[in-house]
mmCIF file of C-alpha atoms in Angstrom:
data_model
loop_
_atom_site.group_PDB
_atom_site.id
_atom_site.type_symbol
_atom_site.label_atom_id
_atom_site.label_comp_id
_atom_site.label_asym_id
_atom_site.label_seq_id
_atom_site.Cartn_x
_atom_site.Cartn_y
_atom_site.Cartn_z
ATOM 1 C CA MET A 1 2.626 22.258 -17.915
ATOM 2 C CA GLU A 2 3.445 24.389 -14.953
ATOM 3 C CA SER A 3 7.003 24.149 -13.761
ATOM 4 C CA ILE A 4 7.672 22.143 -10.660
ATOM 5 C CA ALA A 5 11.055 23.749 -10.192
ATOM 6 C CA GLY A 6 11.811 24.252 -6.553
ATOM 7 C CA SER A 7 9.881 21.155 -5.618
ATOM 8 C CA GLU A 8 12.914 19.205 -4.557
ATOM 9 C CA TRP A 9 10.760 17.095 -2.291
ATOM 10 C CA ILE A 10 9.066 15.739 -5.404
ATOM 11 C CA GLU A 11 12.425 14.414 -6.590
ATOM 12 C CA ASP A 12 13.038 12.719 -3.245
ATOM 13 C CA VAL A 13 10.436 10.213 -4.401
ATOM 14 C CA SER A 14 11.838 7.177 -6.205
ATOM 15 C CA TRP A 15 9.725 7.420 -9.333
ATOM 16 C CA ASP A 16 9.575 4.197 -11.309
ATOM 17 C CA ASP A 17 10.489 3.819 -14.974
ATOM 18 C CA ASN A 18 7.049 5.111 -15.916
ATOM 19 C CA GLY A 19 7.384 8.112 -13.634
ATOM 20 C CA LEU A 20 4.861 6.681 -11.189
ATOM 21 C CA VAL A 21 4.687 5.805 -7.512
ATOM 22 C CA PRO A 22 1.992 3.800 -5.714
ATOM 23 C CA ALA A 23 0.005 5.688 -3.085
ATOM 24 C CA ILE A 24 -1.967 4.132 -0.261
ATOM 25 C CA ALA A 25 -4.979 6.037 1.034
ATOM 26 C CA GLN A 26 -5.772 5.325 4.654
ATOM 27 C CA ASP A 27 -8.783 6.608 6.571
ATOM 28 C CA GLN A 28 -7.328 8.932 9.161
ATOM 29 C CA GLU A 29 -10.113 8.309 11.644
ATOM 30 C CA SER A 30 -10.629 4.541 11.502
ATOM 31 C CA GLY A 31 -7.132 3.680 10.292
ATOM 32 C CA ARG A 32 -8.601 1.415 7.625
ATOM 33 C CA ALA A 33 -6.544 1.048 4.462
ATOM 34 C CA LEU A 34 -8.948 2.213 1.753
ATOM 35 C CA MET A 35 -7.220 1.791 -1.595
ATOM 36 C CA VAL A 36 -4.000 1.948 -3.556
ATOM 37 C CA ALA A 37 -3.652 4.043 -6.695
ATOM 38 C CA TRP A 38 -0.804 5.580 -8.670
ATOM 39 C CA MET A 39 0.615 9.086 -8.827
ATOM 40 C CA ASN A 40 2.925 10.879 -11.203
ATOM 41 C CA ARG A 41 4.806 14.025 -10.200
ATOM 42 C CA GLU A 42 1.944 16.289 -11.189
ATOM 43 C CA ALA A 43 -0.596 14.241 -9.238
ATOM 44 C CA LEU A 44 1.536 14.365 -6.109
ATOM 45 C CA ARG A 45 2.171 18.064 -6.499
ATOM 46 C CA LEU A 46 -1.547 18.773 -6.970
ATOM 47 C CA THR A 47 -2.404 16.582 -3.999
ATOM 48 C CA ALA A 48 -0.029 18.516 -1.773
ATOM 49 C CA GLN A 49 -1.163 21.846 -3.164
ATOM 50 C CA SER A 50 -4.918 21.315 -3.134
ATOM 51 C CA GLY A 51 -5.225 19.113 -0.064
ATOM 52 C CA TYR A 52 -7.315 16.608 -2.004
ATOM 53 C CA ALA A 53 -6.075 13.329 -3.463
ATOM 54 C CA VAL A 54 -5.191 13.407 -7.137
ATOM 55 C CA TYR A 55 -3.965 10.215 -8.789
ATOM 56 C CA TRP A 56 -2.783 9.135 -12.215
ATOM 57 C CA SER A 57 -5.127 6.733 -13.950
ATOM 58 C CA ARG A 58 -2.985 4.162 -15.736
ATOM 59 C CA SER A 59 -5.932 2.861 -17.753
ATOM 60 C CA ARG A 60 -7.248 6.252 -18.850
ATOM 61 C CA ARG A 61 -3.795 7.827 -18.965
ATOM 62 C CA CYS A 62 -4.883 11.053 -17.333
ATOM 63 C CA LEU A 63 -4.916 12.819 -13.979
ATOM 64 C CA TRP A 64 -7.673 11.475 -11.824
ATOM 65 C CA HIS A 65 -9.114 13.943 -9.371
ATOM 66 C CA LYS A 66 -10.525 11.330 -7.028
ATOM 67 C CA GLY A 67 -14.220 11.931 -6.448
ATOM 68 C CA GLU A 68 -14.751 14.420 -9.251
ATOM 69 C CA GLU A 69 -17.543 12.219 -10.624
ATOM 70 C CA SER A 70 -18.714 10.419 -7.511
ATOM 71 C CA GLY A 71 -18.272 13.224 -5.006
ATOM 72 C CA HIS A 72 -16.207 10.785 -2.961
ATOM 73 C CA ARG A 73 -13.250 13.070 -2.596
ATOM 74 C CA GLN A 74 -10.386 12.399 -0.223
ATOM 75 C CA LYS A 75 -9.340 15.303 1.947
ATOM 76 C CA VAL A 76 -5.683 14.787 2.718
ATOM 77 C CA GLY A 77 -4.507 15.311 6.286
ATOM 78 C CA GLU A 78 -0.990 13.962 5.909
ATOM 79 C CA ILE A 79 1.406 12.735 3.236
ATOM 80 C CA ARG A 80 4.093 10.228 4.171
ATOM 81 C CA LEU A 81 6.928 8.553 2.280
ATOM 82 C CA ASP A 82 8.544 5.225 3.042
ATOM 83 C CA CYS A 83 12.200 4.464 3.689
ATOM 84 C CA ASP A 84 12.990 3.663 0.053
ATOM 85 C CA GLY A 85 10.953 6.583 -1.191
ATOM 86 C CA ASP A 86 8.955 4.338 -3.476
ATOM 87 C CA VAL A 87 5.576 4.290 -1.711
ATOM 88 C CA VAL A 88 3.433 7.239 -0.620
ATOM 89 C CA LEU A 89 0.953 7.016 2.246
ATOM 90 C CA LEU A 90 -1.953 9.434 2.518
ATOM 91 C CA GLN A 91 -4.030 9.926 5.630
ATOM 92 C CA VAL A 92 -7.418 11.015 4.338
ATOM 93 C CA GLU A 93 -10.923 11.931 5.290
ATOM 94 C CA GLN A 94 -13.008 9.861 2.864
ATOM 95 C CA GLN A 95 -15.969 11.960 1.858
ATOM 96 C CA GLY A 96 -19.210 10.033 1.451
ATOM 97 C CA GLY A 97 -17.611 7.101 3.273
ATOM 98 C CA ILE A 98 -17.013 5.223 0.022
ATOM 99 C CA ALA A 99 -13.560 4.868 -1.541
ATOM 100 C CA CYS A 100 -14.164 2.040 -4.010
ATOM 101 C CA HIS A 101 -15.798 2.251 -7.425
ATOM 102 C CA THR A 102 -17.694 -0.947 -6.538
ATOM 103 C CA GLY A 103 -19.624 0.955 -3.865
ATOM 104 C CA HIS A 104 -17.774 -0.646 -0.971
ATOM 105 C CA ALA A 105 -16.340 1.560 1.759
ATOM 106 C CA ARG A 106 -12.892 0.527 0.597
ATOM 107 C CA CYS A 107 -11.244 -1.583 -2.074
ATOM 108 C CA PHE A 108 -9.993 -4.191 0.414
ATOM 109 C CA TYR A 109 -13.379 -5.804 0.966
ATOM 110 C CA ARG A 110 -12.252 -9.396 0.348
ATOM 111 C CA THR A 111 -10.691 -11.583 3.030
ATOM 112 C CA LEU A 112 -8.931 -14.898 2.591
ATOM 113 C CA GLU A 113 -10.849 -17.583 4.429
ATOM 114 C CA GLY A 114 -9.629 -21.123 3.947
ATOM 115 C CA ASP A 115 -9.296 -21.652 0.211
ATOM 116 C CA GLY A 116 -11.025 -18.585 -1.081
ATOM 117 C CA TRP A 117 -11.605 -14.864 -0.966
ATOM 118 C CA VAL A 118 -14.794 -13.957 0.840
ATOM 119 C CA GLU A 119 -16.545 -10.634 0.432
ATOM 120 C CA SER A 120 -16.446 -9.553 4.051
ATOM 121 C CA GLU A 121 -17.812 -6.054 3.628
ATOM 122 C CA GLN A 122 -21.032 -4.908 2.034
ATOM 123 C CA VAL A 123 -21.756 -2.655 -0.898
ATOM 124 C CA LEU A 124 -22.927 0.629 0.594
ATOM 125 C CA LYS A 125 -24.217 2.150 -2.616
ATOM 126 C CA ASP A 126 -24.992 0.800 -6.078
ATOM 127 C CA PRO A 127 -22.192 1.922 -8.421
ATOM 128 C CA ALA A 128 -24.828 2.788 -11.045
ATOM 129 C CA GLU A 129 -26.170 5.273 -8.576
ATOM 130 C CA ILE A 130 -22.750 6.646 -7.654
ATOM 131 C CA TYR A 131 -21.891 7.464 -11.231
ATOM 132 C CA ALA A 132 -25.443 8.096 -12.497
ATOM 133 C CA SER A 133 -24.914 11.795 -13.056
ATOM 134 C CA LYS A 134 -22.291 11.123 -15.696
ATOM 135 C CA GLU A 135 -24.056 8.377 -17.617
ATOM 136 C CA MET B 1 9.117 -26.554 -6.192
ATOM 137 C CA GLU B 2 6.032 -27.849 -4.500
ATOM 138 C CA SER B 3 2.917 -27.746 -6.604
ATOM 139 C CA ILE B 4 0.384 -25.074 -5.809
ATOM 140 C CA ALA B 5 -2.329 -26.854 -7.765
ATOM 141 C CA GLY B 6 -5.666 -26.486 -6.112
ATOM 142 C CA SER B 7 -4.811 -23.020 -4.896
ATOM 143 C CA GLU B 8 -7.316 -21.289 -7.107
ATOM 144 C CA TRP B 9 -7.389 -18.364 -4.736
ATOM 145 C CA ILE B 10 -3.771 -17.697 -5.649
ATOM 146 C CA GLU B 11 -4.805 -17.213 -9.257
ATOM 147 C CA ASP B 12 -7.520 -14.752 -8.251
ATOM 148 C CA VAL B 13 -4.654 -12.347 -7.641
ATOM 149 C CA SER B 14 -3.759 -10.163 -10.612
ATOM 150 C CA TRP B 15 -0.074 -10.989 -10.762
ATOM 151 C CA ASP B 16 1.965 -8.462 -12.712
ATOM 152 C CA ASP B 17 4.235 -9.276 -15.661
ATOM 153 C CA ASN B 18 6.952 -10.307 -13.228
ATOM 154 C CA GLY B 19 4.603 -12.562 -11.291
ATOM 155 C CA LEU B 20 4.517 -10.170 -8.349
ATOM 156 C CA VAL B 21 1.955 -8.271 -6.318
ATOM 157 C CA PRO B 22 2.563 -5.500 -3.776
ATOM 158 C CA ALA B 23 1.563 -6.284 -0.202
ATOM 159 C CA ILE B 24 0.872 -3.742 2.513
ATOM 160 C CA ALA B 25 1.545 -4.780 6.090
ATOM 161 C CA GLN B 26 -0.618 -2.981 8.612
ATOM 162 C CA ASP B 27 -0.339 -3.241 12.392
ATOM 163 C CA GLN B 28 -3.536 -4.917 13.446
ATOM 164 C CA GLU B 29 -3.586 -3.251 16.830
ATOM 165 C CA SER B 30 -2.641 0.361 16.098
ATOM 166 C CA GLY B 31 -3.821 0.359 12.484
ATOM 167 C CA ARG B 32 -0.553 1.953 11.395
ATOM 168 C CA ALA B 33 0.611 1.134 7.896
ATOM 169 C CA LEU B 34 4.033 -0.411 8.459
ATOM 170 C CA MET B 35 5.548 -1.189 5.073
ATOM 171 C CA VAL B 36 4.972 -2.326 1.519
ATOM 172 C CA ALA B 37 6.858 -5.235 0.014
ATOM 173 C CA TRP B 38 6.349 -7.652 -2.872
ATOM 174 C CA MET B 39 5.100 -11.203 -3.057
ATOM 175 C CA ASN B 40 5.195 -13.877 -5.691
ATOM 176 C CA ARG B 41 2.820 -16.846 -5.675
ATOM 177 C CA GLU B 42 5.074 -18.873 -3.424
ATOM 178 C CA ALA B 43 5.476 -16.042 -0.923
ATOM 179 C CA LEU B 44 1.730 -15.556 -0.692
ATOM 180 C CA ARG B 45 1.109 -19.272 -0.365
ATOM 181 C CA LEU B 46 3.738 -19.578 2.380
ATOM 182 C CA THR B 47 2.313 -16.547 4.168
ATOM 183 C CA ALA B 48 -1.157 -18.074 4.196
ATOM 184 C CA GLN B 49 0.174 -21.483 5.178
ATOM 185 C CA SER B 50 2.607 -20.461 7.917
ATOM 186 C CA GLY B 51 0.768 -17.479 9.336
ATOM 187 C CA TYR B 52 3.904 -15.360 9.080
ATOM 188 C CA ALA B 53 4.664 -12.813 6.368
ATOM 189 C CA VAL B 54 6.900 -14.045 3.559
ATOM 190 C CA TYR B 55 7.810 -11.640 0.775
ATOM 191 C CA TRP B 56 9.811 -11.742 -2.436
ATOM 192 C CA SER B 57 12.939 -9.635 -2.342
ATOM 193 C CA ARG B 58 13.292 -7.994 -5.733
ATOM 194 C CA SER B 59 16.871 -6.912 -5.031
ATOM 195 C CA ARG B 60 18.091 -10.258 -3.725
ATOM 196 C CA ARG B 61 15.757 -12.262 -5.966
ATOM 197 C CA CYS B 62 14.764 -14.718 -3.279
ATOM 198 C CA LEU B 63 12.013 -15.453 -0.811
ATOM 199 C CA TRP B 64 12.289 -13.186 2.175
ATOM 200 C CA HIS B 65 11.020 -14.651 5.399
ATOM 201 C CA LYS B 66 10.469 -11.304 7.110
ATOM 202 C CA GLY B 67 12.287 -11.210 10.420
ATOM 203 C CA GLU B 68 14.438 -14.283 9.887
ATOM 204 C CA GLU B 69 17.544 -12.198 10.599
ATOM 205 C CA SER B 70 16.175 -9.453 12.819
ATOM 206 C CA GLY B 71 13.610 -11.493 14.702
ATOM 207 C CA HIS B 72 11.059 -8.881 13.666
ATOM 208 C CA ARG B 73 8.608 -11.354 12.255
ATOM 209 C CA GLN B 74 5.072 -10.446 11.275
ATOM 210 C CA LYS B 75 2.354 -12.734 12.556
ATOM 211 C CA VAL B 76 -0.479 -12.518 10.079
ATOM 212 C CA GLY B 77 -4.005 -12.163 11.393
ATOM 213 C CA GLU B 78 -5.774 -11.468 8.138
ATOM 214 C CA ILE B 79 -5.092 -11.379 4.406
ATOM 215 C CA ARG B 80 -7.156 -9.096 2.187
ATOM 216 C CA LEU B 81 -7.288 -8.441 -1.533
ATOM 217 C CA ASP B 82 -8.449 -5.275 -3.254
ATOM 218 C CA CYS B 83 -11.159 -4.862 -5.876
ATOM 219 C CA ASP B 84 -8.768 -5.226 -8.833
ATOM 220 C CA GLY B 85 -6.925 -8.077 -7.188
ATOM 221 C CA ASP B 86 -3.614 -6.308 -7.620
ATOM 222 C CA VAL B 87 -2.811 -5.317 -4.037
ATOM 223 C CA VAL B 88 -2.689 -7.532 -0.948
ATOM 224 C CA LEU B 89 -3.268 -6.184 2.561
ATOM 225 C CA LEU B 90 -1.962 -8.009 5.619
ATOM 226 C CA GLN B 91 -3.091 -7.320 9.154
ATOM 227 C CA VAL B 92 -0.112 -8.255 11.282
ATOM 228 C CA GLU B 93 1.275 -8.369 14.763
ATOM 229 C CA GLN B 94 4.718 -6.801 14.369
ATOM 230 C CA GLN B 95 7.092 -8.696 16.625
ATOM 231 C CA GLY B 96 9.704 -6.510 18.284
ATOM 232 C CA GLY B 97 7.708 -3.437 17.337
ATOM 233 C CA ILE B 98 10.060 -2.656 14.441
ATOM 234 C CA ALA B 99 9.111 -3.222 10.807
ATOM 235 C CA CYS B 100 11.762 -1.153 9.030
ATOM 236 C CA HIS B 101 15.369 -2.105 8.356
ATOM 237 C CA THR B 102 16.318 1.442 9.404
ATOM 238 C CA GLY B 103 15.243 0.658 12.960
ATOM 239 C CA HIS B 104 12.090 2.747 12.798
ATOM 240 C CA ALA B 105 8.805 1.226 13.921
ATOM 241 C CA ARG B 106 7.662 1.427 10.313
ATOM 242 C CA CYS B 107 8.916 2.436 6.911
ATOM 243 C CA PHE B 108 6.590 5.444 6.672
ATOM 244 C CA TYR B 109 8.539 7.603 9.118
ATOM 245 C CA ARG B 110 8.780 10.685 6.891
ATOM 246 C CA THR B 111 6.032 13.301 6.660
ATOM 247 C CA LEU B 112 5.700 16.091 4.123
ATOM 248 C CA GLU B 113 5.879 19.432 5.889
ATOM 249 C CA GLY B 114 5.961 22.486 3.700
ATOM 250 C CA ASP B 115 8.656 21.885 1.104
ATOM 251 C CA GLY B 116 10.332 18.856 2.558
ATOM 252 C CA TRP B 117 10.112 15.425 4.093
ATOM 253 C CA VAL B 118 10.611 15.498 7.827
ATOM 254 C CA GLU B 119 11.588 12.468 9.857
ATOM 255 C CA SER B 120 8.636 12.446 12.201
ATOM 256 C CA GLU B 121 9.353 9.188 13.977
ATOM 257 C CA GLN B 122 12.457 8.095 15.826
ATOM 258 C CA VAL B 123 14.834 5.214 15.297
ATOM 259 C CA LEU B 124 13.981 2.685 17.995
ATOM 260 C CA LYS B 125 17.032 0.516 17.516
ATOM 261 C CA ASP B 126 20.339 0.911 15.737
ATOM 262 C CA PRO B 127 20.216 -1.183 12.542
ATOM 263 C CA ALA B 128 23.758 -2.397 13.276
ATOM 264 C CA GLU B 129 22.384 -3.888 16.431
ATOM 265 C CA ILE B 130 19.335 -5.386 14.750
ATOM 266 C CA TYR B 131 21.414 -7.294 12.253
ATOM 267 C CA ALA B 132 24.518 -7.767 14.411
ATOM 268 C CA SER B 133 24.103 -11.514 14.742
ATOM 269 C CA LYS B 134 24.598 -11.953 11.005
ATOM 270 C CA GLU B 135 27.555 -9.637 10.538
#
């Protein structure tokens, strides 16, 4: 793995015991919070370097170049860090207008209404269609 | 502790091994992401019930009625859940215009510029002043 020596800013992040930090992706135009995923040092470094969001998939245990299958890449306009250094905030341009693997514009498509979660936003594209090229 | 029986929606949340879920607070007017904190079942139930954000303080190990000391309460307009059920998103009205204990409007006041994090937003109020009444 390439050295990340000299990247002191990477060490300003309060990495958790698994070497991860949660990252929020927010649509820079609409301001809508799109999703939360995880990053390790390499993912954050690649995100900063490439200008496109790269996460760490905890389930697949590998770097996840967001949109590499779906085309729904996130062009990063800004990277922010919170006061404790333990949450990253990305301002992104969501390509294709779909951030969620369910085909919704964003992962936060459920709203609490009374005693239950209501799907308050529609599916924009059938997931089978989004990932068809890889099946 | 009061029973939360009947709150099936609470169990739709994917609580982690510590019984917690991260919650993002977003300013409902400006759309700015303000902060991320943690909730347990009781905090989420109280948030929904009272209409004001209640978190779980991991360091103090107690319910944290946001703003009870500072007056910077968060009036909750909407509660959302993501696709995996493991992140909560609150749309809030930030009373006093300050979400962060550092006196910044929000916790995400640092921006990555080149090789370092730059404080890109000012302190609006001296923290010593915010918490003076309790010192």
